[in-house]
XYZ file of N, CA and C in Angstrom:
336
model
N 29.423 -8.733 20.198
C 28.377 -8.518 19.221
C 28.037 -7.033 19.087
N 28.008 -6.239 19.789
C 27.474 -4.628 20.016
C 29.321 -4.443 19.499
N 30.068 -4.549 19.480
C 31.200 -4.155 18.599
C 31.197 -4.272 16.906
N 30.681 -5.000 17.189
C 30.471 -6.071 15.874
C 29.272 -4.992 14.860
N 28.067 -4.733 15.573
C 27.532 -3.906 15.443
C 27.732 -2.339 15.274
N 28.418 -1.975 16.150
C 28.990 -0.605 15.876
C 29.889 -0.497 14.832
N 30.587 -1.164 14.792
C 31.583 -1.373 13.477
C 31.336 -1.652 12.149
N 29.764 -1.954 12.121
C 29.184 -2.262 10.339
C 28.139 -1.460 10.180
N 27.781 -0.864 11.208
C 26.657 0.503 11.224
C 27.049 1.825 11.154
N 28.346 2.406 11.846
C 28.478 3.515 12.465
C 28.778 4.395 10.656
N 29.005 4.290 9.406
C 29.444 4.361 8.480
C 28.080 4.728 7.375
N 26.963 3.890 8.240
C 25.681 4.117 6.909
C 25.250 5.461 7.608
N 24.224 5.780 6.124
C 23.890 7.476 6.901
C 23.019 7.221 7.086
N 22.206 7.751 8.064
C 21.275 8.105 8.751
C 20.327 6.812 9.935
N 21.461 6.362 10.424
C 21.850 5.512 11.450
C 22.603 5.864 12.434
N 22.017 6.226 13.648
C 22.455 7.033 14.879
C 23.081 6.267 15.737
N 24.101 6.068 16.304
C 24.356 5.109 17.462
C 24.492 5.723 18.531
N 23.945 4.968 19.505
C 24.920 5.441 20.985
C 26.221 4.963 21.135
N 26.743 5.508 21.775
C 28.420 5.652 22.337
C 28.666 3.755 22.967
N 29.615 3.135 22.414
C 29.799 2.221 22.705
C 30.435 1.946 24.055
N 29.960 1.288 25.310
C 30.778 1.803 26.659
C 31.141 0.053 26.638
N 32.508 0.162 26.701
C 33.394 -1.192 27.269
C 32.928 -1.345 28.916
N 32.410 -2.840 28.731
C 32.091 -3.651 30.067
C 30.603 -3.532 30.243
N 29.866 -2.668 29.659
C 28.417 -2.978 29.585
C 27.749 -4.349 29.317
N 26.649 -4.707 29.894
C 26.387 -5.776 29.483
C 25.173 -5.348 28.441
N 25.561 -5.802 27.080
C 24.556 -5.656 26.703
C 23.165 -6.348 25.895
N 22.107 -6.365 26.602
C 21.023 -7.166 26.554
C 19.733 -6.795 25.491
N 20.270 -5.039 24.871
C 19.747 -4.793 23.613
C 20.406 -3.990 22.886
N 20.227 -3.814 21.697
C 21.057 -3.082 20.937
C 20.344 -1.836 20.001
N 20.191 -0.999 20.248
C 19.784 -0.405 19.959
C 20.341 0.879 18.949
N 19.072 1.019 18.252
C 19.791 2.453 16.783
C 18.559 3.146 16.822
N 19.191 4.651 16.250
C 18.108 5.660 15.993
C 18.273 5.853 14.360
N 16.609 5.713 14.105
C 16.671 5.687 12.526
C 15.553 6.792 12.365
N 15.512 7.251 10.785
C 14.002 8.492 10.763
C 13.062 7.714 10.150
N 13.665 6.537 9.632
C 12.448 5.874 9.174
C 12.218 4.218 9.670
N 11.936 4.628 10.687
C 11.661 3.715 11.541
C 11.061 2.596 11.176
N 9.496 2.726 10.995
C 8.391 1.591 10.517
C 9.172 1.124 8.883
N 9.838 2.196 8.404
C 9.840 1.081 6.922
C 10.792 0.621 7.242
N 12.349 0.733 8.136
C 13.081 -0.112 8.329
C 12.848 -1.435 9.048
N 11.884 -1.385 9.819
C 11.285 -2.595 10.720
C 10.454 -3.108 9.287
N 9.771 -2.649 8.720
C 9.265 -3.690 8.313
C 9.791 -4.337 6.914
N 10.958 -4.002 6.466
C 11.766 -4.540 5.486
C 12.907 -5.439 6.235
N 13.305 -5.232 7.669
C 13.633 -5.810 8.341
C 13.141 -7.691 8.149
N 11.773 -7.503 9.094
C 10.575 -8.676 8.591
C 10.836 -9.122 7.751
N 10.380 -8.211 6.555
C 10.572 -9.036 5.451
C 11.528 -10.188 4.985
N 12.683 -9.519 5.413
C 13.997 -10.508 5.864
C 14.399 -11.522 7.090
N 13.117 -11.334 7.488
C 12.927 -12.384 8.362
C 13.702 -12.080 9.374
N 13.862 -10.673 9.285
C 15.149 -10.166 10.465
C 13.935 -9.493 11.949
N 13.889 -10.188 12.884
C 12.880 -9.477 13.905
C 13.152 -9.056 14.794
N 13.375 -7.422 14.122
C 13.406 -6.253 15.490
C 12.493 -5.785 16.647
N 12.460 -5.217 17.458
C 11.823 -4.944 18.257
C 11.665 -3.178 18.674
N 10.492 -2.982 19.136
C 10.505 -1.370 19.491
C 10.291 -1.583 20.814
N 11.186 -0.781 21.368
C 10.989 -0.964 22.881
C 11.288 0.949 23.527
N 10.767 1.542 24.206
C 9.784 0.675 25.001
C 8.852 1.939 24.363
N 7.516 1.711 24.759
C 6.361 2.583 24.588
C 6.243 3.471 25.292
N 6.191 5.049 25.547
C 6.930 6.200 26.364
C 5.359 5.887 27.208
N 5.318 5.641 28.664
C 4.686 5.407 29.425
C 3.760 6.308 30.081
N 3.428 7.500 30.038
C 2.273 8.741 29.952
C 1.830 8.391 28.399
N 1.984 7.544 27.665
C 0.634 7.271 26.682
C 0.506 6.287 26.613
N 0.565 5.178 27.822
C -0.366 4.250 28.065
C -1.504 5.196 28.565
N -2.760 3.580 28.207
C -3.966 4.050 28.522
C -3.983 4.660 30.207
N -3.815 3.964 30.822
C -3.677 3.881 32.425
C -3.565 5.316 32.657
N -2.158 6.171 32.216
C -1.572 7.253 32.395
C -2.549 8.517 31.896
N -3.394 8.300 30.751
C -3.644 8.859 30.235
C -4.790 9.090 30.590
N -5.595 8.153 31.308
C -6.570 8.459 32.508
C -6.357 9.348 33.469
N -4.851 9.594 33.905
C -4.329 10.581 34.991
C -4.518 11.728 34.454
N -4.453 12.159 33.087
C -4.278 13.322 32.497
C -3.176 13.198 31.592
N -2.319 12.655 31.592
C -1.061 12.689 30.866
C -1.474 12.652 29.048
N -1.029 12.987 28.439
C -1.331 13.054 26.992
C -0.207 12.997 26.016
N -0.244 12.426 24.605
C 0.901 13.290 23.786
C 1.435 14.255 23.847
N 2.610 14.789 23.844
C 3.090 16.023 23.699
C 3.899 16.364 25.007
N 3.735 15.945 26.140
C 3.381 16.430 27.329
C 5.315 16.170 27.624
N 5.783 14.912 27.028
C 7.448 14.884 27.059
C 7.734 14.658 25.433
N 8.065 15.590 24.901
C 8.687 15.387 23.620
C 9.647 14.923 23.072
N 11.115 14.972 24.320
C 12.073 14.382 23.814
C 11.681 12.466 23.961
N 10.930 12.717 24.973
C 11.019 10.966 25.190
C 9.814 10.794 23.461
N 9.788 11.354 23.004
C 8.403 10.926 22.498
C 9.284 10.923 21.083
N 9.823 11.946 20.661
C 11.326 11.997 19.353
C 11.928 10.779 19.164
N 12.301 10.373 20.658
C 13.149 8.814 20.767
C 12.063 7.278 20.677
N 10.865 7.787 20.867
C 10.352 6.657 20.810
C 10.180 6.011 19.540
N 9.860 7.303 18.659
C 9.802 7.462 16.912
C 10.636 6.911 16.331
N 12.349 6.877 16.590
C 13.726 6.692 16.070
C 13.553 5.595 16.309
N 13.827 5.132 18.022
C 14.306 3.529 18.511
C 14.021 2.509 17.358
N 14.580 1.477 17.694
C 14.474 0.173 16.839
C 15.269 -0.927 17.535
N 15.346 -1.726 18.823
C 16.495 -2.803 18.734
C 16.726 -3.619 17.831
N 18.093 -4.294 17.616
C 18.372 -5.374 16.629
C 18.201 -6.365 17.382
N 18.537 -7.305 16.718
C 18.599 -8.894 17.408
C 19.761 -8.821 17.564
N 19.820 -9.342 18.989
C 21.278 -9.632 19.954
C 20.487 -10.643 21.038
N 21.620 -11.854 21.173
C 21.324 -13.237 21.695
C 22.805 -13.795 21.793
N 22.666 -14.205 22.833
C 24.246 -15.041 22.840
C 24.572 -16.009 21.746
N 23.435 -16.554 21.067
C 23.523 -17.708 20.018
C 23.654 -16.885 18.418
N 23.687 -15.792 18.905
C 23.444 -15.170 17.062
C 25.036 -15.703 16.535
N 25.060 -15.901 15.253
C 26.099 -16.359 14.802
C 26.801 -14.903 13.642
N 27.589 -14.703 13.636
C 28.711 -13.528 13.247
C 27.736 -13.587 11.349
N 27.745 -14.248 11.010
C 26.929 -14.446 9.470
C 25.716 -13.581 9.934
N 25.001 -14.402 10.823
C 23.582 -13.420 10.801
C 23.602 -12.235 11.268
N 24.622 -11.738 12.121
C 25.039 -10.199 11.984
C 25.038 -9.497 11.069
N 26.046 -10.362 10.501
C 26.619 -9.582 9.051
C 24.821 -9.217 7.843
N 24.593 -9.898 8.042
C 23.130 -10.474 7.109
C 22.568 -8.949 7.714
N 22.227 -8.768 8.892
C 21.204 -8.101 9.797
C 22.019 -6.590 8.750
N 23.113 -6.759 9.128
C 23.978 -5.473 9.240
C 23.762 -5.235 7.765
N 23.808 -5.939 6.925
C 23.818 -5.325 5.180
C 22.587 -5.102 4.435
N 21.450 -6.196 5.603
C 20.793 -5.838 5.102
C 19.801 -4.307 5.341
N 20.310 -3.513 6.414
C 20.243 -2.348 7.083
C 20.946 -1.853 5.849
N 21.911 -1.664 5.712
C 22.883 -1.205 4.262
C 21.760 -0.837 3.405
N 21.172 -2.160 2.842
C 20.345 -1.981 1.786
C 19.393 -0.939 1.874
N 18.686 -1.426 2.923
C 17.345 -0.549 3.528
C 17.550 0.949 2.903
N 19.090 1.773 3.637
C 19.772 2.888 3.428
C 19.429 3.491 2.270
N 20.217 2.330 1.051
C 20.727 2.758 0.208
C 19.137 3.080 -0.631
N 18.052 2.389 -0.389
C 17.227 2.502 -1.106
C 16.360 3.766 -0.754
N 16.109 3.928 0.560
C 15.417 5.567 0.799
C 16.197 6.999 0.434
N 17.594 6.639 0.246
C 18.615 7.526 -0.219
C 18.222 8.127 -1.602
């Protein structure tokens, strides 16, 4: 499936991948996009439900009681902006890939 994925993504612009490593197990799938929130939420719309993972952890509340604040790691904070996982499940079926995958296409073609 993360083949499957790399292979119908790596082609749209402004869709970042990481490096595909043979024998990984992989349990999310993840892309860097600049427009993050409108791709998630046209995603939805399609009933397609991504996930943002994870929340850069010096801006939880907890942390931020320590002192920790925005700003304080930027690169983690750049990546938190981009991230987006797709849906990946052992049960996804090669159609709803494809679906996930074009309809990312679309998303593209329309902020373009």
């Amino acid at each position: 499936m993360a083949k499957n994925y790399e292979a119908g993504l790596n082609q749209i612009e402004g869709i970042e991948l990481f490096p595909f490593q043979d024998g990984h197990a992989y349990h999310l799938y993840v892309i860097k996009v600049d427009h993050r929130k409108g791709l998630y939420d046209y995603l939805k719309k399609h009933n397609i439900f991504a996930q943002i993972h994870y929340i850069p952890i010096h801006t939880q509340p907890y942390y931020q009681k320590m002192g920790w604040q925005k700003g304080d790691f930027p690169i983690v904070e750049s990546y938190y902006q981009k991230c987006l996982t797709l849906p990946l499940y052992p049960n996804l079926k090669p159609q709803e890939q494809a679906f996930i995958i074009e309809t990312i296409r679309s998303f593209q073609t329309l902020i373009s």
